[in-house]
XYZ file of C-alpha atoms in Angstrom:
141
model
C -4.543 -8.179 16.701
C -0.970 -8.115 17.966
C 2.065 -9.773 15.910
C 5.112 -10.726 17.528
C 7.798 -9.118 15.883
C 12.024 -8.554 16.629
C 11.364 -5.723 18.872
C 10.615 -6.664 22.466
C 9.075 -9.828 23.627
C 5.195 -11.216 23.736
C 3.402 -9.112 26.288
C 6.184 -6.424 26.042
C 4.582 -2.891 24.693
C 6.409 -1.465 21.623
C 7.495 2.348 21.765
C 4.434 4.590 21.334
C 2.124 1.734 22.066
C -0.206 0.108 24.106
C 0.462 -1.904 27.251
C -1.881 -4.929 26.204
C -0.585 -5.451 22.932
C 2.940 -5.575 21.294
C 1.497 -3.165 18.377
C -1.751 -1.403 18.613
C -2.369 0.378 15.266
C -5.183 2.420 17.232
C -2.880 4.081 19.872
C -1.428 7.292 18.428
C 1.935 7.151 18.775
C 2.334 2.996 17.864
C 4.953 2.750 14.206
C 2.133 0.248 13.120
C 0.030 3.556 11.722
C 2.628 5.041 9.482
C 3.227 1.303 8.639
C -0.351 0.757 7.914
C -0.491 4.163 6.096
C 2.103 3.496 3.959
C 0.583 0.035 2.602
C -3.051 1.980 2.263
C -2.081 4.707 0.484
C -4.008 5.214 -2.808
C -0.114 5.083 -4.133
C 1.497 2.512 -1.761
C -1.762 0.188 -1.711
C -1.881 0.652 -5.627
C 1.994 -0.090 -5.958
C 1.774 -3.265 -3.460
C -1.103 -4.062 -6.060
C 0.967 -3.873 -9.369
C 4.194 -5.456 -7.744
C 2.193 -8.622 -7.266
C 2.214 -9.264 -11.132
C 6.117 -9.222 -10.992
C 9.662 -7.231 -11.019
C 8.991 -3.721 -12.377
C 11.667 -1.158 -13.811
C 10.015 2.480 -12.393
C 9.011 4.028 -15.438
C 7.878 0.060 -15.864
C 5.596 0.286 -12.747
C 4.756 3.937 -13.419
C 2.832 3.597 -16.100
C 1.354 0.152 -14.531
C 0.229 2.571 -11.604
C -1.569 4.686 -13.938
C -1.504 8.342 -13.156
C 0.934 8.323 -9.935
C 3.555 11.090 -10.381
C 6.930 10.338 -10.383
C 7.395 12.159 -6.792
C 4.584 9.811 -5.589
C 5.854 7.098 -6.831
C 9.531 7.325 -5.482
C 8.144 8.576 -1.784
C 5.766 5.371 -1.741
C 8.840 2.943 -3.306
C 10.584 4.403 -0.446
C 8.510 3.949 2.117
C 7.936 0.830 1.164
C 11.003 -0.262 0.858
C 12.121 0.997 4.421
C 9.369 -0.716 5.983
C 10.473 -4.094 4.021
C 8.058 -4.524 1.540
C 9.503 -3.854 -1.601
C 13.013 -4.886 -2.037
C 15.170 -2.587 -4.729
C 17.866 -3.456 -6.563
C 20.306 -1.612 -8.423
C 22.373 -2.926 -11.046
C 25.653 -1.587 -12.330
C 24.783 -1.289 -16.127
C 25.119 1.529 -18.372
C 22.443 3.122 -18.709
C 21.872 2.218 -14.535
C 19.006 0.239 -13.870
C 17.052 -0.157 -10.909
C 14.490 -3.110 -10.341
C 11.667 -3.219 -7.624
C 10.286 -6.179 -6.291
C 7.841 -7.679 -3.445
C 9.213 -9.211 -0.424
C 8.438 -12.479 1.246
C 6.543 -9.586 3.602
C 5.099 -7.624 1.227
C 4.082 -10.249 -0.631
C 1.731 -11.564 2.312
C 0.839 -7.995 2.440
C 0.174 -7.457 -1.150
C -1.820 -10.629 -1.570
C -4.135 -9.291 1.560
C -4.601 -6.106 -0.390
C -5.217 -7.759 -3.263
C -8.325 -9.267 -2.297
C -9.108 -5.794 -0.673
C -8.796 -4.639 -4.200
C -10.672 -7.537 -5.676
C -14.118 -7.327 -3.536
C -13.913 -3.856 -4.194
C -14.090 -3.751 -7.972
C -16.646 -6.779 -7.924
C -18.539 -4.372 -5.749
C -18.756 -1.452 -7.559
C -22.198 -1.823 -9.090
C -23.357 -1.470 -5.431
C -20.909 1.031 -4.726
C -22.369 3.377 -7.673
C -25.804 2.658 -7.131
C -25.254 4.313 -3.223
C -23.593 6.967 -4.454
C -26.360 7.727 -6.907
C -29.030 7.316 -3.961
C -26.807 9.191 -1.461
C -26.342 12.225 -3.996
C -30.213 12.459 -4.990
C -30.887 12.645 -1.552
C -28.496 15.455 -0.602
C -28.378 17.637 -4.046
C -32.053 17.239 -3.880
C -31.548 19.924 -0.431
């Protein structure tokens, strides 16, 4: 599905992408995939997740994001933030203190993910019961 965004007009292929569609997250060199990779992330999709329930400090949302790293968690907050998702603010306090937040766009995106997350977890019975199938009949080899 192609979204009209700043860069180019309707019809007009972005950089790296398809001529049919503005942004093809299927052609190889389109900026929707590192986009897209960014918001799927175990980290980035798990971040999105927690930054639904509010503003976060990082060690706030680190331990909400239970066992990201602190490297992870600064390279996803990054990434997210450059692609607009998460907005971060810095305020000029002693000690410094840095708040992250969803934006109007990552909230839509968030939300989305959310009920990713959702059917998911509601799932799992079935989930677990094909794993245990799946592994009986492979071990069993």
């Amino acid at each position: 599905m192609a979204i009209e965004s700043g860069a180019g007009t309707a019809g007009e292929a972005a950089p790296g992408c398809t001529d049919d569609l503005a942004y093809d997250v299927f052609a190889r060199d389109c900026p929707s995939r590192d986009a897209l990779k960014h918001v799927t992330d175990r980290w980035g999709s798990l971040t999105l997740g927690a930054l639904l329930d509010g503003t976060f400090r990082f060690n706030e949302l680190r331990r909400r994001v239970d066992g990201v790293s602190e490297k992870m968690l600064a390279q996803s907050l990054h990434a997210l933030e450059r692609d607009g998702l998460v907005h971060r603010e810095a305020q000029q306090s002693n000690p410094p203190r840095v708040d992250y937040a969803l934006t109007p766009l990552g909230d839509q995106v968030a939300r989305q993910l959310r009920l990713l997350i959702d059917l998911v977890e509601d799932r799992m019975p079935q989930v677990l019961q094909a794993r245990e199938r799946y592994d009986a009949r492979h071990l069993a080899k």
